[in-house]
Short mmCIF file of C-alpha atoms in Angstrom, two decimals:
data_model
loop_
_atom_site.label_atom_id
_atom_site.label_comp_id
_atom_site.label_asym_id
_atom_site.label_seq_id
_atom_site.Cartn_x
_atom_site.Cartn_y
_atom_site.Cartn_z
CA UNK A 24 0.00 0.00 0.00
CA UNK A 25 1.13 3.55 -0.64
CA UNK A 26 0.30 6.36 1.77
CA UNK A 27 0.73 10.09 2.01
CA UNK A 28 3.56 10.99 4.35
CA UNK A 29 2.30 12.10 7.77
CA UNK A 30 3.51 15.53 8.83
CA UNK A 31 3.54 17.14 12.24
CA UNK A 32 2.96 14.52 14.90
CA UNK A 33 1.90 15.91 18.25
CA UNK A 34 3.48 14.59 21.47
CA UNK A 35 1.57 14.74 24.74
CA UNK A 36 3.78 13.26 27.40
CA UNK A 37 3.81 9.50 26.72
CA UNK A 38 1.27 9.82 23.88
CA UNK A 39 2.22 10.68 20.30
CA UNK A 40 -0.63 11.26 17.84
CA UNK A 41 0.07 11.26 14.12
CA UNK A 42 -2.01 13.27 11.68
CA UNK A 43 -4.10 11.38 9.18
CA UNK A 44 -2.32 9.52 6.39
CA UNK A 45 -4.30 8.65 3.26
CA UNK A 46 -4.19 5.47 1.21
CA UNK A 47 -3.05 6.57 -2.25
CA UNK A 48 -2.59 3.19 -3.92
CA UNK A 49 -3.78 -0.22 -2.75
CA UNK A 50 -1.10 -2.30 -4.50
CA UNK A 51 1.87 -0.22 -5.66
CA UNK A 52 4.50 -1.81 -7.83
CA UNK A 53 8.11 -1.60 -6.62
CA UNK A 54 10.36 -0.20 -9.35
CA UNK A 55 13.62 -1.23 -7.74
CA UNK A 56 14.95 -2.75 -4.57
CA UNK A 57 15.68 0.59 -2.94
CA UNK A 58 12.06 1.60 -3.38
CA UNK A 59 11.06 -0.98 -0.79
CA UNK A 60 12.53 1.22 1.91
CA UNK A 61 11.65 4.49 0.26
CA UNK A 62 10.45 7.07 2.71
CA UNK A 63 12.16 5.46 5.72
CA UNK A 64 14.77 8.24 5.80
CA UNK A 65 12.00 10.79 6.02
CA UNK A 66 10.11 8.94 8.71
CA UNK A 67 12.50 9.53 11.61
CA UNK A 68 9.96 9.67 14.39
CA UNK A 69 7.21 8.65 11.93
CA UNK A 70 5.38 11.87 11.37
CA UNK A 71 8.25 14.31 11.11
CA UNK A 72 9.98 14.77 7.79
CA UNK A 73 13.59 15.72 7.44
CA UNK A 74 13.18 17.46 4.10
CA UNK A 75 10.81 17.86 1.20
CA UNK A 76 12.05 17.34 -2.33
CA UNK A 77 11.82 20.32 -4.67
CA UNK A 78 11.67 18.20 -7.82
CA UNK A 79 8.78 18.90 -10.15
CA UNK A 80 6.22 16.13 -10.46
CA UNK A 81 6.39 14.17 -13.67
CA UNK A 82 3.87 14.72 -16.44
CA UNK A 83 0.37 13.54 -15.44
CA UNK A 84 1.53 12.92 -11.87
CA UNK A 85 -0.58 14.23 -9.01
CA UNK A 86 1.60 16.87 -7.29
CA UNK A 87 -0.11 16.10 -3.96
CA UNK A 88 0.62 12.37 -4.23
CA UNK A 89 3.92 12.23 -6.09
CA UNK A 90 6.76 9.87 -5.20
CA UNK A 91 8.40 12.43 -2.92
CA UNK A 92 5.32 12.90 -0.73
CA UNK A 93 4.30 9.27 -0.27
CA UNK A 94 5.65 6.11 1.30
CA UNK A 95 4.97 2.50 0.27
CA UNK A 96 4.72 -0.83 2.07
CA UNK A 97 4.86 -3.80 -0.30
CA UNK A 98 3.09 -7.19 -0.16
CA UNK A 99 5.90 -9.24 1.38
CA UNK A 100 6.18 -6.78 4.26
CA UNK A 101 2.41 -6.68 4.72
CA UNK A 102 2.17 -10.48 4.65
CA UNK A 103 4.73 -10.88 7.43
CA UNK A 104 2.54 -8.78 9.71
CA UNK A 105 -0.79 -10.24 8.57
CA UNK A 106 0.52 -13.66 9.59
CA UNK A 107 0.78 -12.34 13.15
CA UNK A 108 -2.54 -10.47 13.22
CA UNK A 109 -5.72 -11.68 14.94
CA UNK A 110 -8.94 -10.01 13.77
CA UNK A 111 -11.80 -9.87 16.27
CA UNK A 112 -15.28 -9.38 14.80
CA UNK A 113 -17.88 -8.45 17.45
CA UNK A 114 -21.38 -9.22 16.20
CA UNK A 115 -24.92 -9.63 17.42
CA UNK A 116 -28.03 -10.03 15.29
CA UNK A 117 -26.64 -8.96 11.91
CA UNK A 118 -27.76 -11.20 9.03
CA UNK A 119 -25.33 -14.07 8.56
CA UNK A 120 -24.83 -13.05 4.93
CA UNK A 121 -23.53 -9.66 6.07
CA UNK A 122 -21.16 -11.20 8.62
CA UNK A 123 -20.04 -13.67 5.94
CA UNK A 124 -19.04 -10.73 3.74
CA UNK A 125 -16.89 -9.32 6.54
CA UNK A 126 -15.15 -12.66 7.13
CA UNK A 127 -14.65 -13.04 3.36
CA UNK A 128 -12.75 -9.76 3.30
CA UNK A 129 -10.29 -10.67 6.07
CA UNK A 130 -7.03 -11.93 4.51
CA UNK A 131 -6.67 -15.67 5.02
CA UNK A 132 -3.28 -15.18 6.69
CA UNK A 133 -5.04 -13.59 9.65
CA UNK A 134 -6.63 -15.56 12.47
CA UNK A 135 -10.29 -14.71 13.14
CA UNK A 136 -12.26 -14.60 16.39
CA UNK A 137 -16.00 -14.14 15.96
CA UNK A 138 -17.44 -12.87 19.25
CA UNK A 139 -21.22 -13.15 19.09
CA UNK A 140 -23.83 -11.69 21.38
CA UNK A 141 -26.66 -12.93 19.19
CA UNK A 142 -29.96 -12.94 21.06
CA UNK A 143 -31.20 -16.24 19.61
CA UNK A 144 -29.61 -19.62 19.02
CA UNK A 145 -31.55 -21.22 16.16
CA UNK A 146 -32.72 -20.03 12.76
CA UNK A 147 -31.00 -18.74 9.67
CA UNK A 148 -29.47 -15.81 11.58
CA UNK A 149 -29.00 -17.41 15.01
CA UNK A 150 -25.63 -17.89 16.59
CA UNK A 151 -25.51 -21.51 15.47
CA UNK A 152 -25.68 -20.27 11.88
CA UNK A 153 -22.91 -17.75 12.62
CA UNK A 154 -20.76 -20.55 13.99
CA UNK A 155 -21.38 -22.82 10.97
CA UNK A 156 -20.52 -19.98 8.62
CA UNK A 157 -17.15 -19.41 10.31
CA UNK A 158 -16.44 -23.14 10.36
CA UNK A 159 -16.99 -23.21 6.60
CA UNK A 160 -14.28 -20.61 6.05
CA UNK A 161 -11.87 -22.38 8.35
CA UNK A 162 -12.35 -25.65 6.46
CA UNK A 163 -10.03 -24.10 3.87
CA UNK A 164 -7.15 -23.73 6.32
CA UNK A 165 -7.95 -20.51 8.13
CA UNK A 166 -7.40 -20.31 11.90
CA UNK A 167 -10.58 -19.36 13.69
CA UNK A 168 -12.51 -19.32 16.92
CA UNK A 169 -16.17 -18.69 17.76
CA UNK A 170 -17.31 -17.66 21.22
CA UNK A 171 -20.66 -16.39 22.44
CA UNK A 172 -20.48 -13.47 24.84
CA UNK A 173 -23.07 -15.10 27.11
CA UNK A 174 -21.34 -18.50 27.12
CA UNK A 175 -21.26 -19.56 30.80
CA UNK A 176 -17.77 -21.02 30.46
CA UNK A 177 -16.34 -17.65 29.38
CA UNK A 178 -17.81 -15.98 32.46
CA UNK A 179 -16.38 -18.71 34.68
CA UNK A 180 -13.00 -18.33 33.00
CA UNK A 181 -12.89 -14.58 33.69
CA UNK A 182 -13.85 -15.19 37.30
CA UNK A 183 -11.09 -17.78 37.59
CA UNK A 184 -8.66 -15.31 36.01
CA UNK A 185 -9.44 -12.70 38.65
CA UNK A 186 -11.55 -10.34 36.51
CA UNK A 187 -15.03 -10.38 38.08
CA UNK A 188 -15.62 -6.77 36.98
CA UNK A 189 -16.65 -7.93 33.50
CA UNK A 190 -19.51 -10.03 34.92
CA UNK A 191 -23.10 -8.93 35.36
CA UNK A 192 -23.93 -9.28 39.05
CA UNK A 193 -27.50 -10.42 38.37
CA UNK A 194 -26.89 -13.09 35.72
CA UNK A 195 -23.28 -14.04 36.43
CA UNK A 196 -22.57 -13.80 32.69
CA UNK A 197 -20.35 -11.36 30.80
CA UNK A 198 -22.05 -7.98 30.52
CA UNK A 199 -23.69 -6.96 27.26
CA UNK A 200 -21.94 -4.36 25.11
CA UNK A 201 -19.36 -3.95 22.39
CA UNK A 202 -16.52 -3.08 24.75
CA UNK A 203 -17.15 -6.25 26.69
CA UNK A 204 -17.11 -8.31 23.49
CA UNK A 205 -13.76 -6.79 22.50
CA UNK A 206 -12.39 -7.48 25.98
CA UNK A 207 -13.38 -11.13 25.60
CA UNK A 208 -11.79 -11.18 22.13
CA UNK A 209 -8.46 -9.95 23.51
CA UNK A 210 -8.44 -12.60 26.22
CA UNK A 211 -9.22 -15.32 23.66
CA UNK A 212 -6.55 -14.04 21.26
CA UNK A 213 -3.80 -14.02 23.87
CA UNK A 214 -4.86 -17.43 25.21
CA UNK A 215 -5.22 -19.34 21.94
CA UNK A 216 -3.00 -17.46 19.47
CA UNK A 217 0.11 -16.96 21.63
CA UNK A 218 2.47 -16.23 18.72
CA UNK A 219 0.39 -13.42 17.25
CA UNK A 220 1.76 -9.96 17.98
CA UNK A 221 -1.13 -7.79 16.76
CA UNK A 222 -4.88 -7.65 17.27
CA UNK A 223 -7.45 -5.75 15.21
CA UNK A 224 -11.19 -5.14 15.36
CA UNK A 225 -13.72 -4.88 12.54
CA UNK A 226 -17.44 -4.22 12.97
CA UNK A 227 -19.75 -6.94 11.70
CA UNK A 228 -22.29 -4.73 9.89
CA UNK A 229 -20.01 -3.69 7.02
CA UNK A 230 -21.63 -4.31 3.65
CA UNK A 231 -18.51 -3.78 1.52
CA UNK A 232 -16.17 -6.79 1.84
CA UNK A 233 -13.51 -5.01 -0.24
CA UNK A 234 -13.19 -2.34 2.43
CA UNK A 235 -12.44 -5.05 5.01
CA UNK A 236 -9.46 -6.20 2.91
CA UNK A 237 -8.18 -2.64 2.91
CA UNK A 238 -8.65 -2.23 6.67
CA UNK A 239 -6.51 -5.27 7.42
CA UNK A 240 -3.77 -4.22 5.00
CA UNK A 241 -3.89 -0.68 6.37
CA UNK A 242 -3.34 -2.07 9.87
CA UNK A 243 -0.33 -4.04 8.64
CA UNK A 244 1.04 -1.04 6.77
CA UNK A 245 0.74 1.19 9.82
CA UNK A 246 2.63 -1.32 11.96
CA UNK A 247 5.30 -1.73 9.27
CA UNK A 248 5.93 2.01 9.08
CA UNK A 249 6.19 2.21 12.85
CA UNK A 250 8.75 -0.61 12.81
CA UNK A 251 10.78 1.20 10.14
CA UNK A 252 10.78 4.38 12.18
CA UNK A 253 11.89 2.58 15.34
CA UNK A 254 14.68 0.81 13.46
CA UNK A 255 15.79 4.06 11.86
CA UNK A 256 15.85 6.12 15.03
CA UNK A 257 17.04 3.36 17.35
CA UNK A 258 14.25 4.10 19.79
CA UNK A 259 12.85 1.54 22.17
CA UNK A 260 9.74 -0.37 21.29
CA UNK A 261 6.51 1.55 21.19
CA UNK A 262 2.91 0.67 21.81
CA UNK A 263 1.28 1.27 18.42
CA UNK A 264 -2.39 1.67 17.58
CA UNK A 265 -3.66 2.04 14.00
CA UNK A 266 -7.07 3.71 13.68
CA UNK A 267 -9.11 3.84 10.48
CA UNK A 268 -11.00 6.79 9.04
CA UNK A 269 -13.26 5.87 6.12
CA UNK A 270 -13.10 7.65 2.79
CA UNK A 271 -16.82 8.30 3.12
CA UNK A 272 -20.10 6.93 4.44
CA UNK A 273 -22.62 6.62 1.60
CA UNK A 274 -26.12 7.60 2.71
CA UNK A 275 -29.34 7.81 0.73
CA UNK A 276 -30.92 11.26 0.78
CA UNK A 277 -34.70 11.13 0.49
CA UNK A 278 -34.81 14.83 -0.33
CA UNK A 279 -32.53 14.56 -3.37
CA UNK A 280 -33.10 10.91 -4.28
CA UNK A 281 -29.33 10.45 -4.48
CA UNK A 282 -26.55 8.71 -2.62
CA UNK A 283 -24.47 11.24 -0.71
CA UNK A 284 -20.87 10.44 0.25
CA UNK A 285 -20.56 12.22 3.59
CA UNK A 286 -17.15 12.40 5.20
CA UNK A 287 -18.03 11.74 8.83
CA UNK A 288 -20.82 9.93 10.65
CA UNK A 289 -23.26 11.74 12.91
CA UNK A 290 -21.58 10.52 16.09
CA UNK A 291 -18.00 10.74 14.79
CA UNK A 292 -18.21 14.43 13.97
CA UNK A 293 -19.24 15.19 17.56
CA UNK A 294 -16.59 13.04 19.24
CA UNK A 295 -13.89 14.27 16.85
CA UNK A 296 -14.77 17.92 17.47
CA UNK A 297 -14.20 17.63 21.22
CA UNK A 298 -11.04 15.54 20.81
CA UNK A 299 -9.70 18.19 18.42
CA UNK A 300 -10.25 20.82 21.07
CA UNK A 301 -8.47 18.63 23.62
CA UNK A 302 -5.45 17.93 21.41
CA UNK A 303 -5.31 21.28 19.60
CA UNK A 304 -2.12 23.20 18.94
CA UNK A 305 -1.71 26.39 20.91
CA UNK A 306 -3.77 29.16 19.37
CA UNK A 307 -5.53 27.09 16.74
CA UNK A 308 -8.11 24.38 16.18
CA UNK A 309 -8.06 21.99 13.25
CA UNK A 310 -9.28 18.59 12.07
CA UNK A 311 -6.25 16.77 13.45
CA UNK A 312 -8.25 13.95 15.07
CA UNK A 313 -10.36 12.02 12.56
CA UNK A 314 -10.74 8.65 14.31
CA UNK A 315 -12.41 9.34 17.66
CA UNK A 316 -15.06 6.67 17.02
CA UNK A 317 -12.86 4.27 15.03
CA UNK A 318 -14.61 0.91 15.31
CA UNK A 319 -11.97 -0.35 12.87
CA UNK A 320 -8.66 -0.20 14.71
CA UNK A 321 -5.74 -2.45 15.64
CA UNK A 322 -2.92 -2.42 18.15
CA UNK A 323 0.07 -4.39 19.27
CA UNK A 324 -0.94 -7.28 21.50
CA UNK A 325 1.24 -5.90 24.27
CA UNK A 326 -0.70 -2.65 24.16
CA UNK A 327 -4.06 -4.44 24.12
CA UNK A 328 -3.10 -6.31 27.28
CA UNK A 329 -1.90 -3.27 29.21
CA UNK A 330 -4.81 -0.95 28.35
CA UNK A 331 -7.88 -0.69 30.49
CA UNK A 332 -11.09 -0.90 28.46
CA UNK A 333 -14.32 1.08 28.71
CA UNK A 334 -17.68 -0.57 28.22
CA UNK A 335 -20.09 -0.31 25.30
CA UNK A 336 -19.83 2.65 22.96
CA UNK A 337 -17.30 4.44 25.19
CA UNK A 338 -14.46 2.10 24.32
CA UNK A 339 -12.98 3.82 21.24
CA UNK A 340 -12.89 7.46 22.50
CA UNK A 341 -11.51 6.28 25.86
CA UNK A 342 -8.50 4.79 24.05
CA UNK A 343 -7.27 8.31 23.28
CA UNK A 344 -6.84 9.26 26.93
CA UNK A 345 -6.11 5.89 28.56
CA UNK A 346 -2.33 6.12 27.80
CA UNK A 347 -2.27 9.48 29.61
CA UNK A 348 -4.23 8.14 32.58
CA UNK A 349 -1.92 5.14 32.84
CA UNK A 350 1.05 7.45 33.29
CA UNK A 351 -0.49 10.15 35.44
CA UNK A 352 -2.38 8.33 38.18
CA UNK A 353 0.09 6.15 40.10
CA UNK A 354 -2.36 5.81 42.98
CA UNK A 355 -4.84 4.00 40.73
CA UNK A 356 -2.65 0.88 40.72
CA UNK A 357 -2.49 0.98 36.92
CA UNK A 358 0.22 -0.87 34.97
CA UNK A 359 3.39 1.16 34.60
CA UNK A 360 3.77 2.38 31.03
CA UNK A 361 7.44 2.91 30.25
CA UNK A 362 6.89 2.97 26.48
CA UNK A 363 5.53 5.65 24.22
CA UNK A 364 2.09 5.07 22.79
CA UNK A 365 1.81 6.06 19.12
CA UNK A 366 -1.55 6.50 17.41
CA UNK A 367 -1.47 6.16 13.62
CA UNK A 368 -4.52 7.49 11.75
CA UNK A 369 -5.19 6.20 8.21
CA UNK A 370 -7.90 7.29 5.81
CA UNK A 371 -8.91 4.47 3.47
CA UNK A 372 -9.72 4.58 -0.23
CA UNK A 373 -12.89 2.49 0.20
CA UNK A 374 -16.15 3.86 1.59
CA UNK A 375 -17.97 2.21 4.47
CA UNK A 376 -21.62 1.21 4.06
CA UNK A 377 -23.95 -0.05 6.76
CA UNK A 378 -27.62 0.21 7.59
CA UNK A 379 -28.85 3.64 8.67
CA UNK A 380 -29.59 4.07 12.37
CA UNK A 381 -32.07 6.29 14.18
CA UNK A 382 -31.35 9.56 15.96
CA UNK A 383 -31.99 8.07 19.40
CA UNK A 384 -29.29 5.48 18.87
CA UNK A 385 -26.82 8.09 17.59
CA UNK A 386 -27.41 10.21 20.68
CA UNK A 387 -26.69 7.21 22.89
CA UNK A 388 -23.44 6.60 21.02
CA UNK A 389 -21.96 10.08 21.25
CA UNK A 390 -23.20 10.55 24.82
CA UNK A 391 -21.31 7.41 25.87
CA UNK A 392 -18.18 8.60 24.06
CA UNK A 393 -18.32 12.07 25.59
CA UNK A 394 -19.01 10.51 28.98
CA UNK A 395 -15.75 8.57 28.76
CA UNK A 396 -13.88 11.85 28.22
CA UNK A 397 -15.94 13.94 30.64
CA UNK A 398 -15.36 11.70 33.64
CA UNK A 399 -11.64 11.11 33.08
CA UNK A 400 -10.21 14.38 31.71
CA UNK A 401 -9.35 15.69 35.15
CA UNK A 402 -6.93 12.80 35.52
CA UNK A 403 -4.72 14.12 32.70
CA UNK A 404 -4.55 17.80 33.66
CA UNK A 405 -0.79 17.77 34.20
CA UNK A 406 0.18 16.52 30.74
CA UNK A 407 2.40 19.00 28.90
CA UNK A 408 0.95 20.69 25.81
CA UNK A 409 -2.58 19.39 26.28
CA UNK A 410 -5.25 21.57 24.72
CA UNK A 411 -5.82 25.27 24.14
CA UNK A 412 -8.69 25.40 26.58
CA UNK A 413 -8.83 24.41 30.20
CA UNK A 414 -10.13 20.92 30.84
CA UNK A 415 -12.77 22.34 33.16
CA UNK A 416 -14.10 24.50 30.32
CA UNK A 417 -14.10 21.57 27.93
CA UNK A 418 -16.06 19.44 30.40
CA UNK A 419 -18.56 22.26 30.91
CA UNK A 420 -19.04 22.55 27.14
CA UNK A 421 -19.55 18.78 26.83
CA UNK A 422 -22.24 18.90 29.49
CA UNK A 423 -23.94 21.88 27.86
CA UNK A 424 -23.88 20.20 24.45
CA UNK A 425 -25.39 17.00 25.84
CA UNK A 426 -28.11 18.95 27.64
CA UNK A 427 -29.01 21.03 24.60
CA UNK A 428 -29.17 18.00 22.33
CA UNK A 429 -31.30 15.74 24.49
CA UNK A 430 -28.71 13.28 25.82
CA UNK A 431 -29.26 14.31 29.46
CA UNK A 432 -31.76 16.38 31.40
CA UNK A 433 -31.47 18.96 34.14
CA UNK A 434 -28.51 18.40 36.42
CA UNK A 435 -27.78 14.90 35.12
CA UNK A 436 -24.20 14.08 34.29
CA UNK A 437 -23.05 12.40 31.12
CA UNK A 438 -23.07 8.59 31.44
CA UNK A 439 -20.10 7.26 33.36
CA UNK A 440 -18.63 4.19 31.67
CA UNK A 441 -17.53 1.03 33.41
CA UNK A 442 -13.74 0.72 33.18
CA UNK A 443 -12.36 -2.81 33.13
CA UNK A 444 -8.85 -3.60 34.40
CA UNK A 445 -6.01 -4.32 32.04
CA UNK A 446 -5.62 -7.98 31.15
CA UNK A 447 -1.90 -8.07 31.82
CA UNK A 448 -2.78 -8.36 35.51
CA UNK A 449 -5.24 -11.19 34.85
CA UNK A 450 -4.35 -14.85 35.19
CA UNK A 451 -4.87 -15.79 31.55
CA UNK A 452 -3.29 -19.19 32.12
CA UNK A 453 -6.22 -20.01 34.40
CA UNK A 454 -8.60 -18.44 31.86
CA UNK A 455 -7.27 -20.77 29.16
CA UNK A 456 -7.11 -23.79 31.42
CA UNK A 457 -10.74 -23.49 32.38
CA UNK A 458 -11.97 -23.04 28.82
CA UNK A 459 -9.86 -26.01 27.76
CA UNK A 460 -7.56 -27.13 24.99
CA UNK A 461 -8.67 -26.18 21.47
CA UNK A 462 -9.75 -29.06 19.31
CA UNK A 463 -10.36 -28.18 15.68
CA UNK A 464 -13.96 -28.76 14.67
CA UNK A 465 -15.13 -29.54 18.22
CA UNK A 466 -17.98 -27.15 19.03
CA UNK A 467 -19.55 -26.72 22.44
CA UNK A 468 -22.62 -24.66 23.25
CA UNK A 469 -21.13 -21.28 22.47
CA UNK A 470 -17.45 -22.10 21.93
CA UNK A 471 -15.71 -23.59 18.91
CA UNK A 472 -12.23 -23.85 17.38
CA UNK A 473 -11.58 -24.44 13.68
CA UNK A 474 -8.89 -24.86 11.09
CA UNK A 475 -5.31 -24.76 12.31
CA UNK A 476 -5.81 -23.27 15.75
CA UNK A 477 -5.01 -26.59 17.43
CA UNK A 478 -1.72 -26.74 15.51
CA UNK A 479 -0.88 -23.21 16.60
CA UNK A 480 -1.58 -24.23 20.16
CA UNK A 481 0.58 -27.32 19.92
CA UNK A 482 3.53 -25.28 18.64
CA UNK A 483 3.22 -22.60 21.31
CA UNK A 484 5.43 -24.47 23.77
CA UNK A 485 2.87 -24.07 26.56
CA UNK A 486 1.65 -26.90 28.65
CA UNK A 487 -1.65 -28.44 27.68
CA UNK A 488 -4.44 -26.95 29.81
CA UNK A 489 -6.59 -28.92 32.13
CA UNK A 490 -8.96 -31.48 30.72
CA UNK A 491 -12.15 -30.16 29.23
CA UNK A 492 -13.97 -32.27 31.77
CA UNK A 493 -13.08 -29.73 34.46
CA UNK A 494 -15.83 -27.53 33.11
CA UNK A 495 -19.41 -28.57 32.66
CA UNK A 496 -20.48 -27.32 29.24
CA UNK A 497 -24.12 -26.99 30.08
CA UNK A 498 -26.47 -26.51 27.21
CA UNK A 499 -27.98 -23.06 27.35
CA UNK A 500 -30.95 -22.18 25.23
CA UNK A 501 -32.88 -19.13 24.22
CA UNK A 502 -34.81 -18.87 27.50
CA UNK A 503 -31.52 -18.69 29.43
CA UNK A 504 -30.17 -16.04 27.05
CA UNK A 505 -33.32 -13.95 27.30
CA UNK A 506 -32.95 -14.02 31.08
CA UNK A 507 -29.39 -12.71 30.74
CA UNK A 508 -30.36 -10.08 28.20
CA UNK A 509 -33.03 -8.74 30.54
CA UNK A 510 -30.44 -7.71 33.13
CA UNK A 511 -30.86 -4.10 34.19
CA UNK A 512 -27.15 -3.43 33.69
CA UNK A 513 -26.02 -2.58 30.16
CA UNK A 514 -29.21 -3.64 28.34
CA UNK A 515 -28.00 -2.49 24.94
CA UNK A 516 -25.97 -4.89 22.84
CA UNK A 517 -24.49 -4.87 19.39
CA UNK A 518 -26.99 -5.10 16.62
CA UNK A 519 -27.16 -4.45 12.91
CA UNK A 520 -28.62 -1.06 13.68
CA UNK A 521 -26.01 -0.21 16.30
CA UNK A 522 -23.01 0.83 14.25
CA UNK A 523 -20.15 1.68 16.52
CA UNK A 524 -18.27 3.97 14.16
CA UNK A 525 -21.02 6.44 13.23
#
């Protein structure tokens, strides 16, 4: 892939945010061997250029995207990273055909974990059908895993691992919500794909499989460029997160009868606007942050394990300030973060298309995202270079905006998200032992392993976990799931109409 060179990264203590890069070419052709490393000399620090060439662009060459202003990552380099990438797809009640399109777009080199919170078991779009669909892909050699968010064994495994916070107190199951599904996906990835160094997330309601291919390659390209920069500068390892901004979100306009290619979703533009105020340069405001609600994002596995996670729709905006909180609140018993966290923003060439959602749902999304910022900004008030406005003023403006736009009433505060502890303090050996050894093709009620995952396990060098007989895999039907779904805590769950990246 070929990208525009990022210019002007902004450091905030341990956090370094890169401006948006754009995908210029999906499959560039290397002209010579040196071209494979082209741009590395200008990427010292990845986001700061040493010089800009004054050569004129060639005839018919775009002066904004010429060879001197772009950097390429070629297929062999991408493939090496894709081999070490686990993609987690959180889903709920999306049609199986739509989820199938998402899985079809994930490069076969990647392992896949389908985390379902589907509200029904049987039928053409029940979770059994989701599981069979994934098994069909893995029959061709792909590594894969299916787990239902309400699977009793997963809840027991988290309790055994010392993470009871993720459990609903009424049902004893994992709480509903996207953030909780991602948290489960990280634990499964670390437990059953121990050699994989990266983990990415892709929403299940995407109706353009070709865009999924691009997301995965964009993740790999972002990691590759970060590796080049570290090798060039001799810096220590960094925590790296790659966040995707879509080229556009096609929407049908009833007033014009046409498809309109809007640049930002209704929730994204709100979250981005407040993040841009938070991370603004002194004396100016710009569109520096474009990925505040990035449902499509990936990170190094080490970073995924050390980050705390917010619940539901708050999870993606919270990721922007969690690295600052981890460094600035020693009394919170948070993991020590000695490494820099780098956020890489990439705008894709493909649009993103999903089913339109109602205004009430959009309000719930941005209110949750703003709530994650509102309740935690005061913990980062000592970070150098943070914002052109005081954090107190920014919080006051968030509250006023939410009140004026119907998210809260009267003296209510913005919703406070649940924050789950980092998994690097969890006993994931016990988590894996309780769930049991993967056996390709062996499916329990809500848990299944397919393809080559058992081979990956066997080569990991870890001891075989306890016998599967240590856990009773009770059959749990729709009545049991409805009981769990009726819990008063976190009633909303992922659905086809609940797009996380609006």
